[in-house]
Amino acid sequence: MSSTSRSPHPGDCSVPVHVAIIMDGNGRWAREKGLPRHEGHRAGMKAVREAVEGAVESGVEILTLFAFSTENWQRPPDEISALMTLLQLYAEREGSELKEKGVEVRVLGERSRLAPGARAAVERIEDSTRGGEALQLNLMISYSGRAEIVRAVRTLARRVASGELDPDEVEASHVEGALYTTGLPDPDLLIRSSGELRLSNFMLWQLAYTEIHIAPVLWPDFTRKDFQRAVQEFDSRERRFGRVVSST
Ligand code: FPP
């Protein structure tokens, strides 16, 4: 598992190293079936397994899932509580299988805001899967792109105030070093399910040159085939990173 930032190279794509997913459509899936919203989230947990399988099978090294946004704290208390319970269940039930597959789990975001049971469970799964080499699975929880950037600015402001950092020498690498994703390459591919065309405050810094794939299915219906389709489509993209690709 590589943990160093890579500089982007323009040209043809092959297998993306880092795939990020906005898992959207749980609520609509439940509504279509006349079920409460939390049933949509429960069904969404199955799709998380599919995405992990798809990533391992495709040879992707890092999979980052948007599991709970900072804005999601404004949802009704029973939905928040259902999401915390599901997260805890996922961490409790999947640990040994993920470890067997060589999946290393990390939780990125404001973990101090998580319900105590969910927090303890995700910390246990982080410990038990540490060192897995097949895939790094990042669960973004109580996370938003703007909040992450504000947190990074505060970190850098403290370093400037203490005299450790000269404001005129602040560079992109300093900001990257203060993000939750420090040390990871930016996502090559972003998948969003349910057909919506929005970033929804997700990885605003890291997605600068990321290719986007919109999957037309609601998240609970997302399968490893949808993941593989996105990866195959990525293979046909030409990435330029704002530059010109030589045609010779
Ligand atoms: C967006 O659908 C999805 C979420 C807010 C939560 C995602 C959670 C899961 C997939 C289940 C648990 C995850 C893990 C990692 C164990 P939405 O509710 O906004 O759907 P809608 O737009 O149709 O209302």
PDB file of C-alpha atoms and ligand atoms in Angstrom:
ATOM      1  CA  MET A   1       0.000   0.000   0.000  1.00  0.00           C
ATOM      2  CA  SER A   2       1.423   3.295  -1.049  1.00  0.00           C
ATOM      3  CA  SER A   3       0.904   6.125   1.397  1.00  0.00           C
ATOM      4  CA  THR A   4       2.737   8.901  -0.374  1.00  0.00           C
ATOM      5  CA  SER A   5       1.160  11.654  -2.452  1.00  0.00           C
ATOM      6  CA  ARG A   6       1.702  11.110  -6.160  1.00  0.00           C
ATOM      7  CA  SER A   7       2.151  13.937  -8.607  1.00  0.00           C
ATOM      8  CA  PRO A   8      -0.440  13.702 -11.355  1.00  0.00           C
ATOM      9  CA  HIS A   9       0.704  12.580 -14.789  1.00  0.00           C
ATOM     10  CA  PRO A  10      -1.380  13.576 -17.804  1.00  0.00           C
ATOM     11  CA  GLY A  11      -2.311  10.878 -20.297  1.00  0.00           C
ATOM     12  CA  ASP A  12      -4.277   7.683 -20.544  1.00  0.00           C
ATOM     13  CA  CYS A  13      -5.796   6.133 -17.448  1.00  0.00           C
ATOM     14  CA  SER A  14      -5.721   2.535 -16.370  1.00  0.00           C
ATOM     15  CA  VAL A  15      -6.974   1.241 -13.017  1.00  0.00           C
ATOM     16  CA  PRO A  16      -7.637   4.127 -10.642  1.00  0.00           C
ATOM     17  CA  VAL A  17      -5.466   3.985  -7.518  1.00  0.00           C
ATOM     18  CA  HIS A  18      -7.970   5.863  -5.368  1.00  0.00           C
ATOM     19  CA  VAL A  19     -11.749   5.752  -5.826  1.00  0.00           C
ATOM     20  CA  ALA A  20     -14.119   7.892  -3.748  1.00  0.00           C
ATOM     21  CA  ILE A  21     -17.878   7.324  -3.574  1.00  0.00           C
ATOM     22  CA  ILE A  22     -20.820   9.545  -2.641  1.00  0.00           C
ATOM     23  CA  MET A  23     -23.344   6.902  -1.599  1.00  0.00           C
ATOM     24  CA  ASP A  24     -26.652   8.581  -2.444  1.00  0.00           C
ATOM     25  CA  GLY A  25     -30.234   7.422  -2.734  1.00  0.00           C
ATOM     26  CA  ASN A  26     -30.932   5.364   0.396  1.00  0.00           C
ATOM     27  CA  GLY A  27     -33.943   7.510   1.331  1.00  0.00           C
ATOM     28  CA  ARG A  28     -35.472   7.375  -2.162  1.00  0.00           C
ATOM     29  CA  TRP A  29     -34.925   3.608  -2.327  1.00  0.00           C
ATOM     30  CA  ALA A  30     -36.858   3.212   0.929  1.00  0.00           C
ATOM     31  CA  ARG A  31     -39.614   5.589  -0.168  1.00  0.00           C
ATOM     32  CA  GLU A  32     -40.096   3.713  -3.448  1.00  0.00           C
ATOM     33  CA  LYS A  33     -40.682   0.567  -1.411  1.00  0.00           C
ATOM     34  CA  GLY A  34     -42.923   2.226   1.176  1.00  0.00           C
ATOM     35  CA  LEU A  35     -40.306   1.611   3.908  1.00  0.00           C
ATOM     36  CA  PRO A  36     -38.897   3.955   6.570  1.00  0.00           C
ATOM     37  CA  ARG A  37     -35.664   5.769   5.628  1.00  0.00           C
ATOM     38  CA  HIS A  38     -33.538   3.723   8.002  1.00  0.00           C
ATOM     39  CA  GLU A  39     -34.371   0.604   5.955  1.00  0.00           C
ATOM     40  CA  GLY A  40     -32.770   2.346   3.001  1.00  0.00           C
ATOM     41  CA  HIS A  41     -29.601   2.894   5.035  1.00  0.00           C
ATOM     42  CA  ARG A  42     -29.646  -0.740   6.168  1.00  0.00           C
ATOM     43  CA  ALA A  43     -29.884  -1.867   2.540  1.00  0.00           C
ATOM     44  CA  GLY A  44     -27.089   0.605   1.762  1.00  0.00           C
ATOM     45  CA  MET A  45     -24.782  -1.319   4.063  1.00  0.00           C
ATOM     46  CA  LYS A  46     -25.020  -4.307   1.697  1.00  0.00           C
ATOM     47  CA  ALA A  47     -23.958  -2.047  -1.164  1.00  0.00           C
ATOM     48  CA  VAL A  48     -20.917  -1.000   0.908  1.00  0.00           C
ATOM     49  CA  ARG A  49     -19.865  -4.677   0.859  1.00  0.00           C
ATOM     50  CA  GLU A  50     -20.371  -4.761  -2.912  1.00  0.00           C
ATOM     51  CA  ALA A  51     -18.217  -1.660  -3.386  1.00  0.00           C
ATOM     52  CA  VAL A  52     -15.435  -3.114  -1.215  1.00  0.00           C
ATOM     53  CA  GLU A  53     -15.542  -6.385  -3.198  1.00  0.00           C
ATOM     54  CA  GLY A  54     -15.528  -4.459  -6.468  1.00  0.00           C
ATOM     55  CA  ALA A  55     -12.533  -2.411  -5.361  1.00  0.00           C
ATOM     56  CA  VAL A  56     -10.525  -5.444  -4.238  1.00  0.00           C
ATOM     57  CA  GLU A  57     -11.381  -7.343  -7.449  1.00  0.00           C
ATOM     58  CA  SER A  58     -10.457  -4.358  -9.641  1.00  0.00           C
ATOM     59  CA  GLY A  59      -7.084  -3.791  -7.992  1.00  0.00           C
ATOM     60  CA  VAL A  60      -7.991  -0.368  -6.580  1.00  0.00           C
ATOM     61  CA  GLU A  61      -5.694   0.496  -3.636  1.00  0.00           C
ATOM     62  CA  ILE A  62      -7.797   3.069  -1.769  1.00  0.00           C
ATOM     63  CA  LEU A  63     -11.587   3.325  -1.451  1.00  0.00           C
ATOM     64  CA  THR A  64     -13.065   6.358   0.316  1.00  0.00           C
ATOM     65  CA  LEU A  65     -16.775   6.313   1.212  1.00  0.00           C
ATOM     66  CA  PHE A  66     -18.851   9.347   2.247  1.00  0.00           C
ATOM     67  CA  ALA A  67     -20.813   7.660   5.054  1.00  0.00           C
ATOM     68  CA  PHE A  68     -22.065  10.594   7.154  1.00  0.00           C
ATOM     69  CA  SER A  69     -21.667  14.308   6.430  1.00  0.00           C
ATOM     70  CA  THR A  70     -21.358  17.196   8.879  1.00  0.00           C
ATOM     71  CA  GLU A  71     -24.738  18.349   7.506  1.00  0.00           C
ATOM     72  CA  ASN A  72     -26.299  14.932   8.272  1.00  0.00           C
ATOM     73  CA  TRP A  73     -26.307  15.906  11.991  1.00  0.00           C
ATOM     74  CA  GLN A  74     -29.307  18.090  11.074  1.00  0.00           C
ATOM     75  CA  ARG A  75     -31.426  15.050  10.116  1.00  0.00           C
ATOM     76  CA  PRO A  76     -34.179  13.832  12.501  1.00  0.00           C
ATOM     77  CA  PRO A  77     -32.729  12.262  15.694  1.00  0.00           C
ATOM     78  CA  ASP A  78     -34.137   8.806  14.917  1.00  0.00           C
ATOM     79  CA  GLU A  79     -32.405   8.754  11.512  1.00  0.00           C
ATOM     80  CA  ILE A  80     -29.098   9.858  13.075  1.00  0.00           C
ATOM     81  CA  SER A  81     -29.458   7.191  15.703  1.00  0.00           C
ATOM     82  CA  ALA A  82     -30.188   4.535  13.027  1.00  0.00           C
ATOM     83  CA  LEU A  83     -27.090   5.593  11.076  1.00  0.00           C
ATOM     84  CA  MET A  84     -24.900   5.412  14.208  1.00  0.00           C
ATOM     85  CA  THR A  85     -26.280   1.950  14.992  1.00  0.00           C
ATOM     86  CA  LEU A  86     -25.603   0.763  11.441  1.00  0.00           C
ATOM     87  CA  LEU A  87     -22.080   2.072  11.568  1.00  0.00           C
ATOM     88  CA  GLN A  88     -21.512   0.249  14.833  1.00  0.00           C
ATOM     89  CA  LEU A  89     -23.044  -2.949  13.401  1.00  0.00           C
ATOM     90  CA  TYR A  90     -20.896  -2.713  10.296  1.00  0.00           C
ATOM     91  CA  ALA A  91     -17.741  -2.251  12.376  1.00  0.00           C
ATOM     92  CA  GLU A  92     -18.670  -5.109  14.714  1.00  0.00           C
ATOM     93  CA  ARG A  93     -19.725  -7.584  12.029  1.00  0.00           C
ATOM     94  CA  GLU A  94     -17.317  -6.972   9.188  1.00  0.00           C
ATOM     95  CA  GLY A  95     -14.018  -6.744  11.065  1.00  0.00           C
ATOM     96  CA  SER A  96     -12.861 -10.322  10.689  1.00  0.00           C
ATOM     97  CA  GLU A  97     -13.869 -10.634   7.018  1.00  0.00           C
ATOM     98  CA  LEU A  98     -12.220  -7.344   6.115  1.00  0.00           C
ATOM     99  CA  LYS A  99      -9.077  -8.385   7.943  1.00  0.00           C
ATOM    100  CA  GLU A 100      -9.060 -11.703   6.061  1.00  0.00           C
ATOM    101  CA  LYS A 101      -9.349  -9.837   2.749  1.00  0.00           C
ATOM    102  CA  GLY A 102      -6.472  -7.537   3.694  1.00  0.00           C
ATOM    103  CA  VAL A 103      -8.663  -4.424   3.963  1.00  0.00           C
ATOM    104  CA  GLU A 104      -7.365  -1.745   6.319  1.00  0.00           C
ATOM    105  CA  VAL A 105     -10.159   0.479   7.673  1.00  0.00           C
ATOM    106  CA  ARG A 106      -9.676   4.106   8.680  1.00  0.00           C
ATOM    107  CA  VAL A 107     -12.258   6.574   9.911  1.00  0.00           C
ATOM    108  CA  LEU A 108     -11.729  10.176   8.813  1.00  0.00           C
ATOM    109  CA  GLY A 109     -13.759  13.090  10.184  1.00  0.00           C
ATOM    110  CA  GLU A 110     -14.868  14.448  13.559  1.00  0.00           C
ATOM    111  CA  ARG A 111     -14.798  11.128  15.393  1.00  0.00           C
ATOM    112  CA  SER A 112     -15.333  12.840  18.757  1.00  0.00           C
ATOM    113  CA  ARG A 113     -18.944  13.586  17.699  1.00  0.00           C
ATOM    114  CA  LEU A 114     -19.830   9.915  17.126  1.00  0.00           C
ATOM    115  CA  ALA A 115     -22.098   8.037  19.521  1.00  0.00           C
ATOM    116  CA  PRO A 116     -19.825   6.306  22.098  1.00  0.00           C
ATOM    117  CA  GLY A 117     -20.732   2.764  20.960  1.00  0.00           C
ATOM    118  CA  ALA A 118     -20.136   3.584  17.300  1.00  0.00           C
ATOM    119  CA  ARG A 119     -16.858   5.301  18.106  1.00  0.00           C
ATOM    120  CA  ALA A 120     -15.566   2.385  20.157  1.00  0.00           C
ATOM    121  CA  ALA A 121     -16.562  -0.072  17.405  1.00  0.00           C
ATOM    122  CA  VAL A 122     -14.862   1.886  14.614  1.00  0.00           C
ATOM    123  CA  GLU A 123     -11.719   2.238  16.711  1.00  0.00           C
ATOM    124  CA  ARG A 124     -11.701  -1.535  17.259  1.00  0.00           C
ATOM    125  CA  ILE A 125     -12.035  -2.215  13.535  1.00  0.00           C
ATOM    126  CA  GLU A 126      -9.223   0.256  12.816  1.00  0.00           C
ATOM    127  CA  ASP A 127      -6.998  -1.594  15.278  1.00  0.00           C
ATOM    128  CA  SER A 128      -7.914  -5.067  14.106  1.00  0.00           C
ATOM    129  CA  THR A 129      -7.460  -4.344  10.372  1.00  0.00           C
ATOM    130  CA  ARG A 130      -4.286  -2.238  10.676  1.00  0.00           C
ATOM    131  CA  GLY A 131      -1.595  -3.307   8.209  1.00  0.00           C
ATOM    132  CA  GLY A 132      -4.021  -4.782   5.614  1.00  0.00           C
ATOM    133  CA  GLU A 133      -2.347  -4.521   2.227  1.00  0.00           C
ATOM    134  CA  ALA A 134      -5.070  -5.252  -0.327  1.00  0.00           C
ATOM    135  CA  LEU A 135      -7.170  -2.112   0.135  1.00  0.00           C
ATOM    136  CA  GLN A 136      -7.335   0.948   2.386  1.00  0.00           C
ATOM    137  CA  LEU A 137     -10.990   1.673   3.152  1.00  0.00           C
ATOM    138  CA  ASN A 138     -11.574   5.212   4.405  1.00  0.00           C
ATOM    139  CA  LEU A 139     -14.968   5.838   5.996  1.00  0.00           C
ATOM    140  CA  MET A 140     -15.664   9.576   5.989  1.00  0.00           C
ATOM    141  CA  ILE A 141     -17.882  10.154   8.996  1.00  0.00           C
ATOM    142  CA  SER A 142     -19.022  13.505  10.390  1.00  0.00           C
ATOM    143  CA  TYR A 143     -17.034  14.919   7.514  1.00  0.00           C
ATOM    144  CA  SER A 144     -17.443  17.799   5.095  1.00  0.00           C
ATOM    145  CA  GLY A 145     -14.973  19.318   2.666  1.00  0.00           C
ATOM    146  CA  ARG A 146     -15.378  22.886   3.931  1.00  0.00           C
ATOM    147  CA  ALA A 147     -15.091  21.866   7.600  1.00  0.00           C
ATOM    148  CA  GLU A 148     -11.919  19.943   6.723  1.00  0.00           C
ATOM    149  CA  ILE A 149     -10.426  22.999   5.014  1.00  0.00           C
ATOM    150  CA  VAL A 150     -11.366  25.255   7.955  1.00  0.00           C
ATOM    151  CA  ARG A 151      -9.681  22.758  10.308  1.00  0.00           C
ATOM    152  CA  ALA A 152      -6.556  22.794   8.134  1.00  0.00           C
ATOM    153  CA  VAL A 153      -6.520  26.617   8.068  1.00  0.00           C
ATOM    154  CA  ARG A 154      -6.726  26.661  11.883  1.00  0.00           C
ATOM    155  CA  THR A 155      -3.806  24.224  12.126  1.00  0.00           C
ATOM    156  CA  LEU A 156      -1.687  26.359   9.802  1.00  0.00           C
ATOM    157  CA  ALA A 157      -2.763  29.591  11.541  1.00  0.00           C
ATOM    158  CA  ARG A 158      -1.537  28.143  14.845  1.00  0.00           C
ATOM    159  CA  ARG A 159       1.817  27.265  13.243  1.00  0.00           C
ATOM    160  CA  VAL A 160       2.103  30.802  11.836  1.00  0.00           C
ATOM    161  CA  ALA A 161       1.122  32.376  15.187  1.00  0.00           C
ATOM    162  CA  SER A 162       3.770  30.338  16.995  1.00  0.00           C
ATOM    163  CA  GLY A 163       6.410  31.557  14.523  1.00  0.00           C
ATOM    164  CA  GLU A 164       7.093  28.051  13.224  1.00  0.00           C
ATOM    165  CA  LEU A 165       5.758  28.846   9.722  1.00  0.00           C
ATOM    166  CA  ASP A 166       6.338  31.961   7.595  1.00  0.00           C
ATOM    167  CA  PRO A 167       2.980  33.023   5.993  1.00  0.00           C
ATOM    168  CA  ASP A 168       4.772  33.792   2.712  1.00  0.00           C
ATOM    169  CA  GLU A 169       6.043  30.230   2.574  1.00  0.00           C
ATOM    170  CA  VAL A 170       2.663  28.539   2.922  1.00  0.00           C
ATOM    171  CA  GLU A 171       2.153  26.200  -0.045  1.00  0.00           C
ATOM    172  CA  ALA A 172      -0.372  23.609  -1.202  1.00  0.00           C
ATOM    173  CA  SER A 173       1.695  20.898   0.457  1.00  0.00           C
ATOM    174  CA  HIS A 174       1.175  22.554   3.871  1.00  0.00           C
ATOM    175  CA  VAL A 175      -2.599  22.524   3.348  1.00  0.00           C
ATOM    176  CA  GLU A 176      -2.469  18.867   2.193  1.00  0.00           C
ATOM    177  CA  GLY A 177      -0.481  18.019   5.301  1.00  0.00           C
ATOM    178  CA  ALA A 178      -3.264  19.382   7.507  1.00  0.00           C
ATOM    179  CA  LEU A 179      -6.164  17.507   5.822  1.00  0.00           C
ATOM    180  CA  TYR A 180      -7.620  14.235   7.113  1.00  0.00           C
ATOM    181  CA  THR A 181      -6.287  12.594   3.938  1.00  0.00           C
ATOM    182  CA  THR A 182      -2.680  13.647   4.466  1.00  0.00           C
ATOM    183  CA  GLY A 183      -0.283  11.222   2.803  1.00  0.00           C
ATOM    184  CA  LEU A 184      -2.909   9.800   0.428  1.00  0.00           C
ATOM    185  CA  PRO A 185      -3.010  10.475  -3.308  1.00  0.00           C
ATOM    186  CA  ASP A 186      -6.070  12.447  -4.459  1.00  0.00           C
ATOM    187  CA  PRO A 187      -8.965  10.327  -5.759  1.00  0.00           C
ATOM    188  CA  ASP A 188      -8.580   9.452  -9.447  1.00  0.00           C
ATOM    189  CA  LEU A 189     -12.259   8.603  -9.774  1.00  0.00           C
ATOM    190  CA  LEU A 190     -15.371   9.837  -7.949  1.00  0.00           C
ATOM    191  CA  ILE A 191     -18.518   7.732  -8.229  1.00  0.00           C
ATOM    192  CA  ARG A 192     -21.874   9.187  -7.213  1.00  0.00           C
ATOM    193  CA  SER A 193     -24.916   6.970  -7.178  1.00  0.00           C
ATOM    194  CA  SER A 194     -28.560   7.911  -7.809  1.00  0.00           C
ATOM    195  CA  GLY A 195     -27.872  10.076 -10.838  1.00  0.00           C
ATOM    196  CA  GLU A 196     -27.446  13.358  -8.926  1.00  0.00           C
ATOM    197  CA  LEU A 197     -24.846  15.800 -10.289  1.00  0.00           C
ATOM    198  CA  ARG A 198     -23.473  17.428  -7.123  1.00  0.00           C
ATOM    199  CA  LEU A 199     -20.331  17.302  -4.971  1.00  0.00           C
ATOM    200  CA  SER A 200     -22.318  17.839  -1.747  1.00  0.00           C
ATOM    201  CA  ASN A 201     -19.353  19.318   0.153  1.00  0.00           C
ATOM    202  CA  PHE A 202     -17.251  16.171  -0.310  1.00  0.00           C
ATOM    203  CA  MET A 203     -13.420  16.281  -0.543  1.00  0.00           C
ATOM    204  CA  LEU A 204     -13.443  19.770  -2.051  1.00  0.00           C
ATOM    205  CA  TRP A 205      -9.661  20.116  -2.010  1.00  0.00           C
ATOM    206  CA  GLN A 206      -8.843  16.571  -3.123  1.00  0.00           C
ATOM    207  CA  LEU A 207     -11.293  16.330  -6.048  1.00  0.00           C
ATOM    208  CA  ALA A 208      -9.679  19.153  -8.050  1.00  0.00           C
ATOM    209  CA  TYR A 209      -8.726  16.908 -11.011  1.00  0.00           C
ATOM    210  CA  THR A 210     -10.766  13.806 -10.239  1.00  0.00           C
ATOM    211  CA  GLU A 211     -12.760  12.111 -13.008  1.00  0.00           C
ATOM    212  CA  ILE A 212     -16.468  11.793 -12.199  1.00  0.00           C
ATOM    213  CA  HIS A 213     -18.746   8.833 -12.894  1.00  0.00           C
ATOM    214  CA  ILE A 214     -22.462   9.125 -12.193  1.00  0.00           C
ATOM    215  CA  ALA A 215     -24.051   5.730 -11.529  1.00  0.00           C
ATOM    216  CA  PRO A 216     -27.773   5.772 -12.412  1.00  0.00           C
ATOM    217  CA  VAL A 217     -28.774   3.391  -9.583  1.00  0.00           C
ATOM    218  CA  LEU A 218     -29.891   4.235  -6.052  1.00  0.00           C
ATOM    219  CA  TRP A 219     -27.153   3.309  -3.556  1.00  0.00           C
ATOM    220  CA  PRO A 220     -28.819   0.171  -2.090  1.00  0.00           C
ATOM    221  CA  ASP A 221     -28.986  -1.247  -5.646  1.00  0.00           C
ATOM    222  CA  PHE A 222     -25.295  -0.563  -6.340  1.00  0.00           C
ATOM    223  CA  THR A 223     -23.342  -3.753  -7.031  1.00  0.00           C
ATOM    224  CA  ARG A 224     -19.745  -4.708  -7.750  1.00  0.00           C
ATOM    225  CA  LYS A 225     -20.722  -4.714 -11.452  1.00  0.00           C
ATOM    226  CA  ASP A 226     -21.573  -0.994 -11.184  1.00  0.00           C
ATOM    227  CA  PHE A 227     -18.190  -0.442  -9.542  1.00  0.00           C
ATOM    228  CA  GLN A 228     -16.426  -2.376 -12.310  1.00  0.00           C
ATOM    229  CA  ARG A 229     -18.358  -0.439 -14.969  1.00  0.00           C
ATOM    230  CA  ALA A 230     -17.125   2.835 -13.472  1.00  0.00           C
ATOM    231  CA  VAL A 231     -13.542   1.560 -13.400  1.00  0.00           C
ATOM    232  CA  GLN A 232     -13.774   0.374 -17.031  1.00  0.00           C
ATOM    233  CA  GLU A 233     -15.186   3.702 -18.139  1.00  0.00           C
ATOM    234  CA  PHE A 234     -12.364   5.485 -16.309  1.00  0.00           C
ATOM    235  CA  ASP A 235      -9.914   3.512 -18.459  1.00  0.00           C
ATOM    236  CA  SER A 236     -11.144   5.418 -21.544  1.00  0.00           C
ATOM    237  CA  ARG A 237     -10.688   8.887 -20.017  1.00  0.00           C
ATOM    238  CA  GLU A 238      -7.806  11.122 -20.999  1.00  0.00           C
ATOM    239  CA  ARG A 239      -6.578  13.116 -18.003  1.00  0.00           C
ATOM    240  CA  ARG A 240      -4.859  16.421 -18.603  1.00  0.00           C
ATOM    241  CA  PHE A 241      -4.633  18.055 -15.164  1.00  0.00           C
ATOM    242  CA  GLY A 242      -5.015  21.444 -16.867  1.00  0.00           C
ATOM    243  CA  ARG A 243      -2.150  20.737 -19.265  1.00  0.00           C
ATOM    244  CA  VAL A 244      -1.916  19.680 -22.911  1.00  0.00           C
ATOM    245  CA  VAL A 245      -1.333  16.044 -23.791  1.00  0.00           C
ATOM    246  CA  SER A 246       1.126  15.559 -26.639  1.00  0.00           C
ATOM    247  CA  SER A 247      -0.571  13.969 -29.686  1.00  0.00           C
ATOM    248  CA  THR A 248       2.677  12.557 -31.139  1.00  0.00           C
TER     249      THR A 248
HETATM  250  C1  FPP B   1     -27.296   9.205   1.432  1.00  0.00           C
HETATM  251  O1  FPP B   1     -28.608   8.793   1.123  1.00  0.00           O
HETATM  252  C2  FPP B   1     -26.653   8.269   2.334  1.00  0.00           C
HETATM  253  C3  FPP B   1     -26.335   8.535   3.635  1.00  0.00           C
HETATM  254  C4  FPP B   1     -26.608   9.838   4.268  1.00  0.00           C
HETATM  255  C5  FPP B   1     -25.734   7.537   4.529  1.00  0.00           C
HETATM  256  C6  FPP B   1     -24.884   6.476   3.908  1.00  0.00           C
HETATM  257  C7  FPP B   1     -24.895   5.280   4.811  1.00  0.00           C
HETATM  258  C8  FPP B   1     -24.854   3.995   4.430  1.00  0.00           C
HETATM  259  C9  FPP B   1     -24.658   3.580   3.034  1.00  0.00           C
HETATM  260  C10 FPP B   1     -25.020   2.861   5.409  1.00  0.00           C
HETATM  261  C11 FPP B   1     -23.980   2.672   6.424  1.00  0.00           C
HETATM  262  C12 FPP B   1     -22.583   2.917   5.951  1.00  0.00           C
HETATM  263  C13 FPP B   1     -21.518   2.275   6.420  1.00  0.00           C
HETATM  264  C14 FPP B   1     -20.167   2.679   5.967  1.00  0.00           C
HETATM  265  C15 FPP B   1     -21.623   1.160   7.330  1.00  0.00           C
HETATM  266  P1  FPP B   1     -29.827   9.765   1.429  1.00  0.00           P
HETATM  267  O2  FPP B   1     -30.414   9.377   2.729  1.00  0.00           O
HETATM  268  O3  FPP B   1     -29.400  11.202   1.329  1.00  0.00           O
HETATM  269  O4  FPP B   1     -30.764   9.391   0.239  1.00  0.00           O
HETATM  270  P2  FPP B   1     -31.853  10.313  -0.478  1.00  0.00           P
HETATM  271  O5  FPP B   1     -31.077  11.400  -1.195  1.00  0.00           O
HETATM  272  O6  FPP B   1     -32.521   9.365  -1.422  1.00  0.00           O
HETATM  273  O7  FPP B   1     -32.780  10.833   0.591  1.00  0.00           O
END
